[in-house]
């Protein structure tokens, strides 16, 4: 049976029992094959645009003897499924901007979909913004570390009152010693991740602050007025990240283990 990485295992955990799954950018079809082998999905589409990964996915499905359950298809984004064919969509391993574009361009295919499980490699905030703008509500999110990289997995669902639910989810929160955690900051850091921050979360943001520090140092050598202004902006962003992390650690010391 197929074994999954920690990242894919986390995504699999959000797929409900009996789902009709569309895994977009499926690569080797590891996720749908894993779920099908365990009887977790009734049907799955492994969608891939590139010929190499498509062939690898087809081989994986045939080796597992799951051709009647997992359909391997070539196509761009959600073009691989028909309206109402899937009720759960997973998209993982690409940038947040690309994920948002795939969802936007394939929005007509989402009519019968009840859950989205999304794992952007970067720009998670762009995914959260797309979800909110299109009346999806984040139900949960998890951060995992694997091979020195950090991955956020976002699970979003339909909601009877999405505007109210999202307004509550991203409502500014008081953060002891840091003033308010504003809506834009909740979009950036994650509304659930900031409620239960763990060691992986803190390591990710320490790494992000370090990156900004290195960028600011490079700007200091630029010598122009514009470079100096940009350096101040990067330094302010770095300082705010450090401040938020410090206050979250202080407020929830028992949750960072």
Coordinates of C-alpha atoms in Angstrom, one line a residue:
X1 CA 0.0 0.0 0.0
X2 CA 1.1 3.6 -0.7
X3 CA 2.6 5.5 2.2
X4 CA 2.4 9.3 2.4
X5 CA 4.7 12.1 3.5
X6 CA 3.7 14.1 6.6
X7 CA 2.4 16.8 4.3
X8 CA 0.2 14.6 2.2
X9 CA -0.9 12.6 5.3
X10 CA -2.2 15.9 6.8
X11 CA -4.1 16.6 3.7
X12 CA -5.6 13.1 3.6
X13 CA -6.8 13.6 7.2
X14 CA -9.1 16.4 6.0
X15 CA -10.8 14.3 3.2
X16 CA -14.1 13.0 4.6
X17 CA -15.1 9.3 4.4
X18 CA -16.9 8.4 1.2
X19 CA -15.8 11.5 -0.7
X20 CA -15.8 11.9 -4.5
X21 CA -12.4 13.5 -4.7
X22 CA -10.7 15.6 -7.4
X23 CA -6.9 15.9 -6.7
X24 CA -5.6 18.7 -8.9
X25 CA -1.9 18.6 -9.7
X26 CA -1.9 15.0 -8.5
X27 CA 1.7 14.3 -9.6
X28 CA 2.1 10.5 -8.9
X29 CA -1.5 10.2 -7.7
X30 CA -0.2 9.2 -4.2
X31 CA -3.1 10.9 -2.4
X32 CA -6.0 9.5 -4.3
X33 CA -4.4 6.0 -4.4
X34 CA -3.7 6.1 -0.6
X35 CA -7.4 7.1 0.1
X36 CA -8.8 4.6 -2.4
X37 CA -6.7 1.7 -1.0
X38 CA -8.2 2.4 2.4
X39 CA -11.8 2.7 1.2
X40 CA -11.9 6.4 2.2
X41 CA -13.1 7.7 -1.2
X42 CA -15.8 6.3 -3.4
X43 CA -14.3 7.8 -6.6
X44 CA -11.3 10.0 -7.3
X45 CA -9.9 12.0 -10.2
X46 CA -6.1 12.4 -10.4
X47 CA -5.7 15.5 -12.5
X48 CA -2.3 16.5 -14.0
X49 CA -1.4 18.9 -16.8
X50 CA 2.1 17.6 -17.6
X51 CA 2.9 14.4 -19.5
X52 CA 5.6 13.1 -17.1
X53 CA 3.6 13.3 -13.9
X54 CA 0.5 12.1 -15.7
X55 CA 2.3 8.9 -16.8
X56 CA 3.6 8.4 -13.3
X57 CA 0.1 8.8 -11.9
X58 CA -1.3 6.3 -14.4
X59 CA 1.4 3.8 -13.5
X60 CA 0.7 4.2 -9.8
X61 CA -3.1 3.6 -10.2
X62 CA -2.5 0.5 -12.4
X63 CA 0.0 -1.0 -10.0
X64 CA -2.5 -0.5 -7.2
X65 CA -5.3 -2.1 -9.3
X66 CA -7.5 0.9 -8.7
X67 CA -8.4 1.8 -12.3
X68 CA -12.1 1.5 -11.5
X69 CA -11.9 3.9 -8.6
X70 CA -9.2 6.4 -9.6
X71 CA -9.5 8.1 -13.0
X72 CA -6.2 9.7 -14.2
X73 CA -6.9 12.7 -16.5
X74 CA -4.8 15.3 -18.3
X75 CA -6.0 18.8 -18.2
X76 CA -5.5 22.3 -16.8
X77 CA -6.8 22.8 -13.2
X78 CA -10.4 22.0 -12.7
X79 CA -11.0 21.3 -16.4
X80 CA -10.4 17.6 -15.6
X81 CA -13.8 17.3 -13.9
X82 CA -17.3 17.8 -14.9
X83 CA -19.9 19.8 -12.9
X84 CA -21.0 17.8 -9.9
X85 CA -18.5 15.0 -10.5
X86 CA -16.5 15.7 -7.3
X87 CA -17.6 16.9 -3.8
X88 CA -14.1 17.4 -2.4
X89 CA -11.2 19.1 -4.1
X90 CA -7.6 19.0 -3.0
X91 CA -4.9 21.2 -4.5
X92 CA -1.4 21.0 -3.0
X93 CA 2.2 21.7 -3.7
X94 CA 2.0 24.9 -5.6
X95 CA 2.0 28.7 -4.9
X96 CA -1.0 30.3 -3.3
X97 CA -1.5 32.6 -6.3
X98 CA -1.7 29.7 -8.7
X99 CA -4.1 27.9 -6.4
X100 CA -6.4 31.0 -6.3
X101 CA -6.2 31.2 -10.1
X102 CA -7.1 27.5 -10.5
X103 CA -10.1 28.0 -8.3
X104 CA -11.1 31.2 -10.0
X105 CA -10.9 29.8 -13.5
X106 CA -12.7 26.6 -12.6
X107 CA -15.3 28.2 -10.3
X108 CA -18.2 26.8 -12.4
X109 CA -16.9 23.3 -11.5
X110 CA -17.2 24.0 -7.8
X111 CA -21.0 24.1 -7.7
X112 CA -21.3 20.6 -6.2
X113 CA -18.1 20.8 -4.1
X114 CA -18.6 20.9 -0.3
X115 CA -15.0 21.0 0.8
X116 CA -11.7 22.4 -0.4
X117 CA -8.4 21.1 1.1
X118 CA -5.6 23.4 -0.1
X119 CA -1.9 23.4 0.6
X120 CA 0.0 26.4 -0.8
X121 CA 3.8 26.4 -0.6
X122 CA 3.8 30.1 -0.4
X123 CA 1.4 33.1 -0.3
X124 CA -1.1 31.4 2.0
X125 CA -2.8 34.8 2.5
X126 CA -3.8 34.9 -1.1
X127 CA -5.7 31.6 -0.7
X128 CA -7.4 32.8 2.5
X129 CA -8.5 36.0 0.6
X130 CA -9.9 34.0 -2.3
X131 CA -11.9 31.8 0.0
X132 CA -13.4 34.7 1.9
X133 CA -14.2 36.6 -1.4
X134 CA -16.0 33.6 -2.8
X135 CA -18.0 32.7 0.4
X136 CA -16.0 29.7 1.5
X137 CA -15.3 29.5 5.2
X138 CA -12.1 28.2 6.7
X139 CA -13.0 25.4 9.1
X140 CA -9.5 24.5 10.2
X141 CA -5.8 24.8 9.3
X142 CA -2.6 22.9 10.2
X143 CA 1.0 23.7 9.8
X144 CA 3.6 20.9 9.4
X145 CA 7.4 20.9 8.9
X146 CA 9.0 18.4 6.5
X147 CA 12.6 18.3 5.2
X148 CA 13.2 21.8 6.6
X149 CA 10.2 23.3 4.8
X150 CA 6.9 24.6 6.3
X151 CA 3.5 23.8 4.9
X152 CA 0.1 25.1 5.8
X153 CA -2.9 23.0 5.0
X154 CA -6.2 24.9 4.8
X155 CA -9.6 23.2 5.0
X156 CA -12.6 25.2 3.8
X157 CA -16.3 24.4 3.6
X158 CA -19.6 25.8 2.5
X159 CA -21.5 27.7 5.2
X160 CA -25.1 28.8 5.4
X161 CA -24.0 32.3 6.5
X162 CA -20.5 32.8 5.0
X163 CA -20.4 36.6 5.4
X164 CA -21.1 36.4 9.1
X165 CA -18.8 33.4 9.6
X166 CA -15.9 35.1 7.9
X167 CA -16.5 38.4 9.7
X168 CA -16.2 36.5 13.0
X169 CA -13.2 34.4 11.9
X170 CA -11.2 37.5 10.9
X171 CA -12.5 39.9 13.5
X172 CA -9.5 41.8 15.1
X173 CA -8.4 40.3 18.3
X174 CA -6.7 41.8 21.3
X175 CA -3.2 40.4 21.8
X176 CA -1.7 41.1 25.2
X177 CA 1.2 43.4 24.9
X178 CA 0.8 43.8 21.1
X179 CA -2.4 45.8 20.8
X180 CA -4.7 44.3 18.3
X181 CA -4.1 41.4 15.9
X182 CA -5.8 43.0 12.9
X183 CA -7.9 41.3 10.2
X184 CA -5.1 41.5 7.6
X185 CA -2.7 39.9 10.1
X186 CA -5.1 37.1 10.8
X187 CA -5.2 36.5 7.0
X188 CA -1.4 36.4 7.0
X189 CA -0.7 34.4 10.1
X190 CA -3.8 32.2 10.0
X191 CA -6.9 32.7 12.2
X192 CA -6.7 29.1 13.7
X193 CA -2.9 28.9 13.7
X194 CA -2.7 32.0 15.9
X195 CA -5.3 30.5 18.3
X196 CA -3.2 27.4 18.9
X197 CA 0.4 28.3 17.8
X198 CA 2.9 25.4 18.1
X199 CA 6.7 25.1 17.7
X200 CA 6.4 24.6 13.9
X201 CA 4.4 27.9 13.6
X202 CA 7.0 29.8 15.6
X203 CA 9.9 28.3 13.7
X204 CA 8.3 29.3 10.4
X205 CA 7.8 32.9 11.4
X206 CA 11.3 33.2 12.9
X207 CA 12.6 32.0 9.5
X208 CA 10.4 34.6 7.8
X209 CA 11.7 37.4 10.1
X210 CA 15.3 36.3 9.3
X211 CA 14.6 36.5 5.6
X212 CA 13.3 40.0 6.0
X213 CA 16.4 40.9 8.0
X214 CA 18.7 39.7 5.2
X215 CA 16.7 41.6 2.6
X216 CA 16.9 44.8 4.8
X217 CA 20.7 44.3 5.1
X218 CA 21.0 44.1 1.3
X219 CA 18.9 47.3 1.0
X220 CA 21.3 49.1 3.4
X221 CA 24.0 48.7 0.7
X222 CA 21.8 50.1 -2.0
X223 CA 22.7 53.7 -1.2
X224 CA 19.6 55.3 -2.8
X225 CA 16.7 57.1 -1.0
X226 CA 14.3 54.5 -2.4
X227 CA 16.4 51.6 -1.1
X228 CA 16.5 53.3 2.3
X229 CA 12.7 53.6 2.4
X230 CA 12.2 50.0 1.4
X231 CA 14.7 48.9 4.0
X232 CA 12.6 50.7 6.7
X233 CA 9.5 48.9 5.4
X234 CA 11.2 45.5 5.6
X235 CA 12.5 46.3 9.1
X236 CA 9.1 47.4 10.3
X237 CA 7.6 44.2 8.9
X238 CA 10.3 42.1 10.6
X239 CA 9.8 43.8 13.9
X240 CA 6.0 43.3 13.8
X241 CA 6.4 39.6 13.1
X242 CA 8.8 39.3 16.1
X243 CA 6.4 41.3 18.3
X244 CA 3.4 39.1 17.4
X245 CA 5.4 35.9 17.9
X246 CA 6.7 37.1 21.2
X247 CA 3.2 38.0 22.4
X248 CA 1.7 34.7 21.1
X249 CA 4.3 32.7 23.0
X250 CA 3.6 34.7 26.2
X251 CA -0.1 34.3 25.9
X252 CA -0.2 30.6 25.1
X253 CA 2.9 29.0 26.7
X254 CA 1.3 25.6 27.0
X255 CA 0.4 25.4 23.3
X256 CA 3.9 25.8 21.9
X257 CA 5.0 22.2 22.5

